[in-house]
Short mmCIF file of C-alpha atoms in Angstrom, two decimals:
data_model
loop_
_atom_site.label_atom_id
_atom_site.label_comp_id
_atom_site.label_asym_id
_atom_site.label_seq_id
_atom_site.Cartn_x
_atom_site.Cartn_y
_atom_site.Cartn_z
CA MET T 1 -22.06 -9.36 52.19
CA SER T 2 -19.22 -7.19 52.91
CA VAL T 3 -17.44 -5.24 50.21
CA SER T 4 -14.08 -7.21 50.84
CA SER T 5 -15.55 -10.67 51.20
CA THR T 6 -16.21 -13.26 48.27
CA PRO T 7 -19.94 -13.93 47.64
CA THR T 8 -21.55 -17.21 47.66
CA SER T 9 -24.54 -18.80 45.80
CA ASN T 10 -26.72 -17.70 48.59
CA ASP T 11 -26.12 -13.97 48.09
CA ALA T 12 -28.20 -11.85 45.81
CA CYS T 13 -27.50 -11.94 42.17
CA LEU T 14 -26.39 -8.22 42.10
CA SER T 15 -23.82 -8.94 44.68
CA ILE T 16 -22.39 -11.90 42.79
CA VAL T 17 -22.43 -10.22 39.45
CA HIS T 18 -20.79 -7.21 41.00
CA SER T 19 -17.86 -9.46 42.37
CA LEU T 20 -17.48 -11.31 38.94
CA MET T 21 -17.26 -8.01 37.22
CA CYS T 22 -14.40 -7.04 39.07
CA HIS T 23 -12.33 -9.97 37.56
CA ARG T 24 -13.18 -9.42 33.87
CA GLN T 25 -10.13 -8.79 31.68
CA GLY T 26 -11.60 -5.69 29.76
CA GLY T 27 -11.71 -7.02 26.26
CA GLU T 28 -15.51 -6.38 26.13
CA SER T 29 -17.38 -3.26 26.92
CA GLU T 30 -18.77 -2.95 30.54
CA SER T 31 -22.41 -3.17 29.31
CA PHE T 32 -21.87 -6.33 27.46
CA SER T 33 -19.83 -8.00 30.31
CA LYS T 34 -22.58 -7.15 32.76
CA ARG T 35 -25.35 -8.68 30.60
CA ALA T 36 -23.25 -11.65 29.88
CA ILE T 37 -22.41 -12.31 33.59
CA GLU T 38 -26.07 -11.53 34.77
CA SER T 39 -27.43 -14.14 32.18
CA LEU T 40 -25.14 -16.70 33.46
CA VAL T 41 -25.58 -16.12 37.16
CA LYS T 42 -29.34 -16.32 36.79
CA LYS T 43 -29.13 -19.56 34.88
CA LEU T 44 -26.98 -20.89 37.64
CA LYS T 45 -29.37 -19.63 40.44
CA GLU T 46 -31.00 -23.05 40.85
CA LYS T 47 -27.69 -25.06 40.63
CA LYS T 48 -25.92 -23.58 43.75
CA ASP T 49 -23.03 -25.83 43.58
CA GLU T 50 -22.01 -24.88 40.15
CA LEU T 51 -22.58 -21.32 41.02
CA ASP T 52 -20.32 -21.66 43.83
CA SER T 53 -17.74 -23.44 41.55
CA LEU T 54 -17.93 -20.51 39.17
CA ILE T 55 -17.42 -18.00 41.86
CA THR T 56 -14.31 -19.88 43.24
CA ALA T 57 -12.75 -20.42 39.82
CA VAL T 58 -13.16 -16.70 38.81
CA THR T 59 -12.30 -14.92 42.10
CA THR T 60 -9.11 -17.30 42.81
CA ASN T 61 -8.15 -17.05 39.21
CA GLY T 62 -8.22 -20.90 38.99
CA ALA T 63 -5.83 -21.43 42.00
CA HIS T 64 -8.56 -23.84 43.32
CA PRO T 65 -10.02 -26.99 41.63
CA SER T 66 -13.61 -26.27 40.64
CA LYS T 67 -16.43 -28.27 39.05
CA CYS T 68 -18.11 -27.95 35.65
CA VAL T 69 -20.25 -24.83 35.29
CA THR T 70 -22.91 -25.85 32.84
CA ILE T 71 -25.78 -24.30 30.65
CA GLN T 72 -27.98 -25.84 28.23
CA ARG T 73 -26.61 -26.42 24.75
CA THR T 74 -28.61 -24.42 22.16
CA LEU T 75 -29.59 -25.82 18.64
CA ASP T 76 -26.77 -24.11 16.79
CA GLY T 77 -24.34 -24.40 19.68
CA ARG T 78 -24.22 -20.50 20.15
CA LEU T 79 -25.27 -18.28 22.96
CA GLN T 80 -27.01 -14.95 22.33
CA VAL T 81 -25.97 -11.99 24.68
CA ALA T 82 -27.14 -8.54 24.24
CA GLY T 83 -28.26 -9.30 20.74
CA ARG T 84 -25.01 -10.87 19.69
CA LYS T 85 -24.19 -14.74 19.28
CA GLY T 86 -21.04 -16.47 20.12
CA PHE T 87 -19.92 -19.78 21.39
CA PRO T 88 -20.73 -19.73 25.13
CA HIS T 89 -17.21 -21.16 26.35
CA VAL T 90 -15.47 -18.44 24.22
CA ILE T 91 -17.50 -15.83 25.58
CA TYR T 92 -16.78 -16.32 29.17
CA ALA T 93 -13.15 -17.32 28.55
CA ARG T 94 -12.70 -13.95 26.67
CA LEU T 95 -14.39 -12.07 29.71
CA TRP T 96 -12.29 -13.71 32.55
CA ARG T 97 -9.20 -14.87 30.91
CA TRP T 98 -8.07 -13.94 27.34
CA PRO T 99 -9.70 -10.78 26.01
CA ASP T 100 -8.17 -11.47 22.66
CA LEU T 101 -9.03 -15.04 22.40
CA HIS T 102 -9.97 -16.74 18.88
CA LYS T 103 -12.90 -19.26 19.01
CA ASN T 104 -10.41 -21.99 17.52
CA GLU T 105 -7.97 -21.55 20.33
CA LEU T 106 -9.60 -23.36 23.28
CA LYS T 107 -9.02 -26.95 24.26
CA HIS T 108 -10.72 -28.47 27.37
CA VAL T 109 -8.76 -30.20 30.30
CA LYS T 110 -9.16 -33.87 30.63
CA TYR T 111 -11.33 -33.75 33.66
CA CYS T 112 -14.09 -31.54 32.15
CA GLN T 113 -17.03 -33.74 31.69
CA PHE T 114 -19.32 -31.29 29.74
CA ALA T 115 -16.83 -29.49 27.49
CA PHE T 116 -18.27 -27.69 24.38
CA ASP T 117 -16.30 -30.25 22.05
CA LEU T 118 -17.97 -33.20 23.82
CA LYS T 119 -21.26 -32.38 22.13
CA CYS T 120 -23.25 -33.18 25.50
CA ASP T 121 -26.59 -31.58 26.09
CA SER T 122 -25.12 -29.23 28.58
CA VAL T 123 -21.97 -27.03 27.97
CA CYS T 124 -19.29 -26.26 30.61
CA VAL T 125 -18.49 -22.50 30.61
CA ASN T 126 -16.09 -22.53 33.38
CA PRO T 127 -13.11 -20.56 31.96
CA TYR T 128 -10.64 -22.52 34.00
CA HIS T 129 -11.80 -25.93 32.37
CA TYR T 130 -10.23 -24.80 29.08
CA GLU T 131 -6.53 -24.26 27.91
CA ARG T 132 -5.55 -21.79 25.22
CA VAL T 133 -3.69 -23.61 22.33
CA ALA T 134 -2.21 -22.07 19.21
CA SER T 135 -4.73 -21.38 16.46
CA PRO T 136 -4.58 -24.21 13.83
CA GLY T 137 -4.24 -21.78 10.99
CA ILE T 138 -4.52 -17.97 10.06
CA ASP T 139 -7.98 -17.17 8.93
CA LEU T 140 -7.70 -14.35 6.36
CA SER T 141 -11.01 -15.36 4.63
CA GLY T 142 -12.63 -12.17 5.85
CA LEU T 143 -10.09 -9.81 4.54
CA THR T 144 -10.78 -8.10 1.39
CA LEU T 145 -7.52 -6.79 -0.27
CA GLY T 146 -8.90 -5.99 -3.77
CA ALA T 147 -10.01 -2.45 -4.92
CA GLY T 148 -13.56 -1.31 -4.65
CA PRO T 149 -15.84 0.16 -2.01
CA SER T 150 -15.78 -2.94 0.09
CA ALA T 151 -11.87 -2.95 0.31
CA GLY T 152 -10.51 -2.98 3.71
CA LEU T 153 -13.70 -3.40 5.64
CA LEU T 154 -13.75 -4.76 9.05
CA VAL T 155 -16.45 -6.45 11.23
CA LYS T 156 -16.23 -5.07 14.71
CA GLU T 157 -16.73 -8.05 16.93
CA GLU T 158 -16.00 -11.77 17.20
CA PHE T 159 -19.62 -12.64 17.55
CA GLU T 160 -21.82 -13.51 14.62
CA GLY T 161 -25.30 -12.26 14.11
CA GLN T 162 -25.22 -9.19 16.06
CA PRO T 163 -27.54 -6.32 15.17
CA SER T 164 -26.02 -3.44 13.36
CA HIS T 165 -25.61 0.02 14.70
CA SER T 166 -28.10 2.70 14.17
CA GLY T 167 -29.70 1.39 11.20
CA SER T 168 -26.67 0.18 9.38
CA ASP T 169 -27.06 -3.00 7.32
CA GLY T 170 -23.81 -4.44 8.77
CA SER T 171 -21.47 -3.19 6.12
CA HIS T 172 -19.34 -0.15 7.13
CA SER T 173 -18.04 2.44 4.90
CA SER T 174 -14.25 2.85 4.72
CA HIS T 175 -14.76 6.28 6.12
CA ASN T 176 -16.23 4.75 9.52
CA ILE T 177 -13.60 4.79 12.19
CA GLN T 178 -12.78 1.12 13.23
CA THR T 179 -11.11 -0.19 16.18
CA ILE T 180 -7.85 -2.33 15.28
CA GLN T 181 -6.43 -4.44 18.13
CA HIS T 182 -2.82 -4.82 18.88
CA GLN T 183 -1.83 -7.60 21.26
CA PRO T 184 1.48 -8.17 23.17
CA ALA T 185 4.10 -10.12 21.66
CA PRO T 186 4.55 -13.94 22.60
CA SER T 187 7.34 -14.63 24.90
CA LEU T 188 9.21 -16.71 22.29
CA GLN T 189 13.05 -17.22 22.02
CA ALA T 190 14.68 -16.78 18.71
CA PRO T 191 16.18 -19.87 17.27
CA PRO T 192 19.81 -20.14 16.54
CA THR T 193 21.14 -17.99 13.76
CA SER T 194 21.55 -20.81 11.30
CA ALA T 195 18.01 -21.87 11.88
CA ARG T 196 16.42 -18.48 11.29
CA PRO T 197 14.66 -18.41 7.91
CA ALA T 198 14.95 -15.36 5.58
CA LEU T 199 11.63 -13.38 5.50
CA SER T 200 10.31 -12.39 2.21
CA ASP T 201 9.54 -8.83 1.42
CA SER T 202 5.71 -9.45 1.94
CA PHE T 203 6.49 -10.58 5.45
CA SER T 204 8.56 -7.65 6.71
CA SER T 205 6.39 -5.37 8.43
CA PRO T 206 8.11 -2.28 10.21
CA ALA T 207 5.29 -2.00 12.56
CA LEU T 208 5.61 -5.61 13.96
CA LEU T 209 9.43 -6.25 13.77
CA PRO T 210 11.19 -4.84 16.80
CA PRO T 211 14.23 -2.85 15.81
CA PRO T 212 17.79 -3.67 17.03
CA ASP T 213 18.28 -2.92 20.65
CA ALA T 214 21.29 -0.74 19.65
CA ALA T 215 19.09 1.74 18.27
CA SER T 216 17.22 2.23 21.68
CA SER T 217 20.16 3.44 23.43
CA ALA T 218 21.15 6.00 20.93
CA SER T 219 19.83 9.44 21.34
CA SER T 220 17.67 10.99 18.61
CA SER T 221 20.49 13.37 17.83
CA ALA T 222 22.77 10.56 16.72
CA PHE T 223 20.34 9.51 13.92
CA PRO T 224 21.35 5.94 13.44
CA SER T 225 20.85 5.28 9.73
CA ILE T 226 18.21 2.59 9.98
CA ALA T 227 14.89 2.82 7.90
CA PRO T 228 12.35 0.76 6.56
CA GLY T 229 12.75 -0.61 3.09
CA PRO T 230 12.08 1.03 -0.29
CA ALA T 231 8.64 2.86 -0.15
CA THR T 232 5.81 1.61 -2.13
CA ALA T 233 4.70 3.80 -4.88
CA GLY T 234 1.63 5.93 -4.62
CA PRO T 235 0.38 8.54 -1.99
CA TRP T 236 -1.05 5.97 0.38
CA PRO T 237 -0.35 2.39 -0.84
CA ARG T 238 -2.49 -0.48 0.19
CA THR T 239 -0.36 -2.85 2.09
CA THR T 240 -0.41 -6.63 2.25
CA PHE T 241 -0.93 -8.37 5.42
CA PRO T 242 1.94 -9.90 7.27
CA HIS T 243 1.76 -13.26 8.80
CA SER T 244 1.33 -11.99 12.17
CA LEU T 245 -1.84 -9.85 11.29
CA GLN T 246 -4.67 -12.10 11.83
CA HIS T 247 -8.59 -11.62 11.17
CA GLN T 248 -10.10 -12.82 14.37
CA ASN T 249 -13.66 -12.71 13.39
CA GLY T 250 -14.16 -9.06 13.37
CA HIS T 251 -11.01 -7.28 14.58
CA LEU T 252 -7.64 -7.03 12.82
CA GLN T 253 -5.32 -8.23 15.62
CA HIS T 254 -1.61 -7.74 15.67
CA HIS T 255 0.48 -10.57 17.07
CA PRO T 256 4.15 -9.62 16.55
CA PRO T 257 5.93 -12.48 15.06
CA GLN T 258 9.16 -14.24 16.85
CA TYR T 259 12.15 -12.16 17.05
CA TRP T 260 14.08 -13.01 13.85
CA PRO T 261 16.98 -10.64 13.23
CA VAL T 262 15.81 -7.69 10.98
CA HIS T 263 18.80 -6.46 9.49
CA ASN T 264 18.06 -8.17 6.23
CA GLU T 265 14.68 -6.37 5.98
CA LEU T 266 16.30 -2.91 6.68
CA VAL T 267 18.44 -0.77 4.48
CA PHE T 268 21.05 1.87 5.75
CA GLN T 269 20.08 5.23 4.56
CA PRO T 270 21.50 8.69 5.45
CA PRO T 271 19.41 10.97 7.79
CA ILE T 272 16.41 12.71 5.86
CA SER T 273 17.83 16.09 6.78
CA THR T 274 21.27 17.51 7.66
CA HIS T 275 19.53 20.05 9.89
CA PRO T 276 20.65 19.57 13.64
CA ALA T 277 18.24 17.74 15.79
CA PRO T 278 15.74 19.65 17.88
CA ASP T 279 16.45 20.15 21.63
CA TYR T 280 13.42 18.32 22.38
CA TRP T 281 12.28 15.32 20.42
CA CYS T 282 8.52 15.68 21.53
CA SER T 283 6.07 17.68 23.45
CA ILE T 284 3.03 16.13 25.14
CA ALA T 285 -0.21 17.83 26.10
CA TYR T 286 -2.74 16.23 28.44
CA PHE T 287 -6.41 16.63 28.09
CA GLU T 288 -9.68 15.95 29.96
CA MET T 289 -12.49 15.92 27.46
CA ASP T 290 -11.82 18.84 25.21
CA VAL T 291 -9.86 20.87 27.89
CA GLN T 292 -5.90 20.87 28.27
CA VAL T 293 -5.04 20.35 31.93
CA GLY T 294 -1.57 21.71 33.06
CA GLU T 295 1.35 22.82 30.93
CA THR T 296 2.73 21.09 27.81
CA PHE T 297 5.54 18.72 28.72
CA LYS T 298 8.62 18.89 26.64
CA VAL T 299 10.97 15.67 26.30
CA PRO T 300 14.70 16.48 25.80
CA SER T 301 16.48 14.71 22.96
CA SER T 302 18.86 13.43 25.71
CA CYS T 303 15.92 11.37 26.97
CA PRO T 304 14.80 8.99 24.09
CA VAL T 305 12.47 7.03 26.31
CA VAL T 306 9.85 8.85 28.30
CA THR T 307 7.07 7.49 30.53
CA VAL T 308 3.43 8.93 30.97
CA ASP T 309 1.75 7.64 34.18
CA GLY T 310 -1.04 8.39 36.40
CA TYR T 311 1.11 8.91 39.55
CA VAL T 312 1.66 12.02 41.65
CA ASP T 313 5.33 12.20 41.51
CA PRO T 314 6.94 15.47 40.16
CA SER T 315 7.29 15.50 36.48
CA GLY T 316 10.69 16.00 34.78
CA GLY T 317 13.13 14.70 32.43
CA ASP T 318 11.92 11.29 31.20
CA ARG T 319 8.84 11.02 33.39
CA PHE T 320 5.35 13.01 33.02
CA CYS T 321 3.03 12.24 35.77
CA LEU T 322 -0.51 13.10 35.24
CA GLY T 323 -1.71 12.29 38.82
CA GLN T 324 -0.47 15.39 40.17
CA LEU T 325 -2.27 17.74 37.65
CA SER T 326 -5.44 19.59 39.06
CA ASN T 327 -8.53 20.54 37.15
CA VAL T 328 -11.42 22.45 38.93
CA HIS T 329 -13.91 21.18 36.36
CA ARG T 330 -12.82 17.34 36.68
CA THR T 331 -15.97 15.08 36.86
CA GLU T 332 -16.27 12.09 38.80
CA ALA T 333 -16.36 9.92 35.57
CA ILE T 334 -12.95 11.52 34.65
CA GLU T 335 -11.55 10.96 38.37
CA ARG T 336 -12.51 7.31 37.92
CA ALA T 337 -10.81 6.91 34.68
CA ARG T 338 -7.72 8.52 35.90
CA LEU T 339 -7.47 5.91 38.71
CA HIS T 340 -6.89 3.28 35.97
CA ILE T 341 -4.06 4.96 34.15
CA GLY T 342 -1.66 3.42 36.54
CA LYS T 343 1.87 2.82 34.97
CA GLY T 344 0.63 4.31 31.77
CA VAL T 345 2.69 4.10 28.63
CA GLN T 346 6.37 4.34 27.64
CA LEU T 347 7.21 6.49 24.38
CA GLU T 348 10.53 5.55 22.82
CA CYS T 349 12.23 7.68 20.01
CA LYS T 350 14.37 5.39 17.77
CA GLY T 351 16.82 6.38 14.98
CA GLU T 352 16.05 9.97 13.53
CA GLY T 353 12.51 10.15 14.76
CA ASP T 354 10.48 6.77 14.60
CA VAL T 355 8.36 6.21 17.72
CA TRP T 356 7.46 2.98 19.49
CA VAL T 357 4.85 2.54 22.24
CA ARG T 358 4.91 0.02 25.05
CA CYS T 359 1.52 -0.17 27.17
CA LEU T 360 2.66 -0.42 30.85
CA SER T 361 -0.80 0.03 32.31
CA ASP T 362 -3.29 -2.75 33.40
CA HIS T 363 -5.72 -1.36 30.75
CA ALA T 364 -5.58 -0.87 27.04
CA VAL T 365 -4.68 2.48 25.46
CA PHE T 366 -6.27 3.81 22.22
CA VAL T 367 -4.01 5.34 19.67
CA GLN T 368 -4.74 7.47 16.49
CA SER T 369 -1.75 6.72 14.33
CA TYR T 370 -1.54 7.32 10.52
CA TYR T 371 1.30 4.78 10.36
CA LEU T 372 -0.64 1.97 11.94
CA ASP T 373 -3.53 2.90 9.49
CA ARG T 374 -1.30 2.37 6.71
CA GLU T 375 0.11 -0.78 8.03
CA ALA T 376 -3.43 -2.18 8.44
CA GLY T 377 -4.37 -0.97 4.80
CA ARG T 378 -6.62 1.69 6.02
CA ALA T 379 -7.09 5.37 4.83
CA PRO T 380 -5.29 7.97 7.16
CA GLY T 381 -7.48 8.70 10.26
CA ASP T 382 -9.81 5.72 9.36
CA ALA T 383 -9.13 3.59 12.52
CA VAL T 384 -8.39 3.55 16.21
CA HIS T 385 -5.83 1.21 17.33
CA LYS T 386 -6.39 -0.52 20.55
CA ILE T 387 -2.97 -1.48 22.29
CA TYR T 388 -3.26 -4.03 24.81
CA PRO T 389 -1.22 -4.21 28.18
CA SER T 390 2.50 -5.34 27.49
CA ALA T 391 2.18 -4.55 23.81
CA TYR T 392 5.01 -3.07 22.25
CA ILE T 393 4.55 -1.51 18.80
CA LYS T 394 5.78 1.08 16.40
CA VAL T 395 3.27 3.83 15.87
CA PHE T 396 5.27 6.42 13.94
CA ASP T 397 7.60 6.19 10.91
CA LEU T 398 9.59 9.39 10.15
CA ARG T 399 10.33 8.48 6.48
CA GLN T 400 6.94 7.48 5.59
CA CYS T 401 5.70 10.73 7.35
CA HIS T 402 8.22 12.73 5.36
CA ARG T 403 7.16 11.19 2.06
CA GLN T 404 3.56 11.88 2.92
CA MET T 405 3.97 15.39 3.68
CA GLN T 406 6.01 15.91 0.35
CA GLN T 407 3.37 14.20 -1.68
CA GLN T 408 0.53 16.25 -0.08
CA ALA T 409 2.24 19.47 -0.20
CA ALA T 410 3.04 18.91 -4.07
CA THR T 411 -0.58 17.88 -4.64
CA ALA T 412 -1.94 20.93 -3.02
CA GLN T 413 0.53 23.20 -4.77
CA ALA T 414 -0.39 21.77 -8.25
CA ALA T 415 -4.09 21.76 -7.37
CA ALA T 416 -3.99 25.37 -6.23
CA ALA T 417 -2.36 26.47 -9.48
CA ALA T 418 -4.65 24.35 -11.49
CA GLN T 419 -7.71 25.82 -9.77
CA ALA T 420 -6.63 29.30 -10.49
CA ALA T 421 -6.02 28.47 -14.05
CA ALA T 422 -9.57 26.83 -14.19
CA VAL T 423 -11.27 29.92 -12.69
CA ALA T 424 -9.66 31.97 -15.32
CA GLY T 425 -10.98 29.61 -18.05
CA ASN T 426 -7.43 28.66 -19.08
CA ILE T 427 -7.69 25.09 -18.97
CA PRO T 428 -8.16 23.69 -22.64
CA GLY T 429 -10.11 20.70 -23.50
CA PRO T 430 -13.50 19.03 -23.34
CA GLY T 431 -13.48 19.50 -19.50
CA SER T 432 -13.35 23.28 -19.70
CA VAL T 433 -16.99 24.72 -19.53
CA GLY T 434 -16.39 28.27 -18.20
CA GLY T 435 -13.79 27.20 -15.62
CA ILE T 436 -16.28 26.76 -12.87
CA ALA T 437 -16.86 22.82 -13.03
CA PRO T 438 -13.05 21.98 -13.16
CA ALA T 439 -12.37 24.54 -10.26
CA ILE T 440 -14.83 22.77 -8.17
CA SER T 441 -13.32 19.31 -8.78
CA LEU T 442 -9.85 20.71 -7.90
CA SER T 443 -11.02 22.65 -4.65
CA ALA T 444 -10.70 19.48 -2.37
CA ALA T 445 -7.04 18.97 -3.40
CA ALA T 446 -6.25 22.70 -3.41
CA GLY T 447 -7.89 22.90 0.24
CA ILE T 448 -4.88 20.99 1.89
CA GLY T 449 -3.54 23.40 4.29
CA VAL T 450 -0.65 23.46 6.75
CA ASP T 451 -2.99 22.23 9.64
CA ASP T 452 -3.61 18.98 7.40
CA LEU T 453 0.18 18.39 7.02
CA ARG T 454 0.66 19.12 10.78
CA ARG T 455 -1.58 16.35 11.61
CA LEU T 456 0.91 13.79 10.14
CA CYS T 457 3.30 14.84 12.74
CA ILE T 458 1.00 14.31 15.87
CA LEU T 459 0.02 11.23 17.74
CA ARG T 460 -3.05 11.08 20.05
CA MET T 461 -3.60 8.47 22.64
CA SER T 462 -6.61 7.91 25.03
CA PHE T 463 -6.21 6.07 28.45
CA VAL T 464 -8.57 3.33 29.47
CA LYS T 465 -11.61 4.55 27.36
CA GLY T 466 -11.73 4.30 23.61
CA TRP T 467 -13.93 6.18 20.89
CA GLY T 468 -15.42 5.48 17.48
CA PRO T 469 -18.61 3.40 16.69
CA ASP T 470 -17.52 0.60 19.27
CA TYR T 471 -17.97 3.05 22.00
CA PRO T 472 -20.37 5.82 23.07
CA ARG T 473 -17.73 8.43 22.37
CA GLN T 474 -17.51 9.36 18.88
CA SER T 475 -14.22 11.65 19.18
CA ILE T 476 -11.19 11.43 21.33
CA LYS T 477 -12.29 14.87 22.81
CA GLU T 478 -15.23 12.92 24.39
CA THR T 479 -12.76 10.58 26.33
CA PRO T 480 -11.89 11.36 30.01
CA CYS T 481 -8.16 11.52 29.73
CA TRP T 482 -5.91 11.49 26.80
CA ILE T 483 -2.61 13.06 25.56
CA GLU T 484 -1.43 14.71 22.33
CA ILE T 485 2.25 14.14 21.30
CA HIS T 486 3.78 16.56 18.93
CA LEU T 487 6.97 15.12 17.14
CA HIS T 488 9.39 17.87 16.77
CA ARG T 489 11.68 16.28 14.23
CA ALA T 490 8.80 15.67 11.82
CA LEU T 491 7.59 19.19 12.47
CA GLN T 492 11.11 20.31 11.62
CA LEU T 493 10.92 18.40 8.38
CA LEU T 494 7.52 19.76 7.56
CA ASP T 495 8.77 23.35 8.05
CA GLU T 496 11.60 22.40 5.41
CA VAL T 497 9.01 21.17 3.09
CA LEU T 498 6.85 24.18 3.27
CA HIS T 499 9.76 26.40 2.51
CA THR T 500 10.60 24.53 -0.77
CA MET T 501 6.98 24.12 -1.51
CA PRO T 502 4.94 26.95 -0.12
CA ILE T 503 1.27 26.35 0.35
CA ALA T 504 -0.98 29.30 -0.22
CA ASP T 505 -4.10 29.47 2.03
CA PRO T 506 -7.12 28.04 0.10
CA GLN T 507 -9.08 30.67 -1.86
CA PRO T 508 -12.77 30.51 -1.98
CA LEU T 509 -14.42 30.30 -5.45
CA ASP T 510 -16.02 33.59 -6.54
#
């Protein structure tokens, strides 16, 4: 079989699997996808007409009619692939059509004779014999919003009964980095003004409601006075989940709601600082593994929207092209990953310094964002956010960042003073036993340094490849191509905070 031709049932299994792998949607890992496709092809090898139907359906994206593609129904109706169980028609529909599919969103077409819902001895897994419908309800049963060690835990996959990682019992500490998925918004038209309901405070999530278009045309130096509503008390408050945040059997998936007007949920506030805006609203550094490649790219404040893509055009102004950057230590794996950056991402600065991301690439990007962590009810740095193609989502809120840096700086300053007093034995009360024990308990808070606060002003984003326990890479520095974005207005505000609340370098205990 030539590389360019479509295989048939007479070809070797390896050739068929390779061809079908080229049409997967990327919602699953490559290893799982390959195992699932290999398993199906082997089951169909003796049913050549059905195998040909599968090949035709997948390689033509359903453009041509195809027959049912059946496998034997199991006792519990689920199929086990690579140690994970799931409904077979859902597994293959996710592989080839909808990577974010929920198991309750499929409805078979009328001419499918062996659809899963028909309860036949055989089950049709032809992904083009099913249509996607709206989920009948929002399943929040798996979310834990209460306090305690299990609060905010996420299961990583849709499939049930999968083996846990490296000796884990299946429960994940809140300190384990989890992957949270952000889907593109549905193409819905807003209803007439008179028909638009008012949204309650619990449903107004700044990350999920697009801001007014007028803000996008204003440069960051103009600072339109638009900001999220009143801050929740506490250094890192737990948020309630908005109606558009669904628990999809393992992932928190963000489905932006319909475009209701958001002026009722926003309050007009003056700029955080009267200090003039910086000349550049952000600077972007490109890395391959743990090595920076090329020079840092600075985005002028006159260009509130910047595109970072994989093409080879000269960079400048509102476009940073990664394709033209050379690296003598570049490996074949990095080269392959770079080929998939494509149209990349668009970063947009709104208002005084909020940042939105639009994924233009055909592949998802993975983002480290303290703002999205908070919106998902996670601790800072506790999650990796997978942003799917066409998704448009807020990843940074300047006012929230400013509050956080003020709180952390004040905490560190107070803890450092208390630690010094504890070492000197000047803390009265039953907790004072020579000063050493209280000093140790305060050392963590006193250890907050400038670098910790600078992290609040930085976004990190990996192209194509993710990291964390869902992936073989544990750190973003192990991904083949990624960028680090320094937000200058936030850094400017941090400088002001440090001048009003200087943080001394942490002093070791004697």
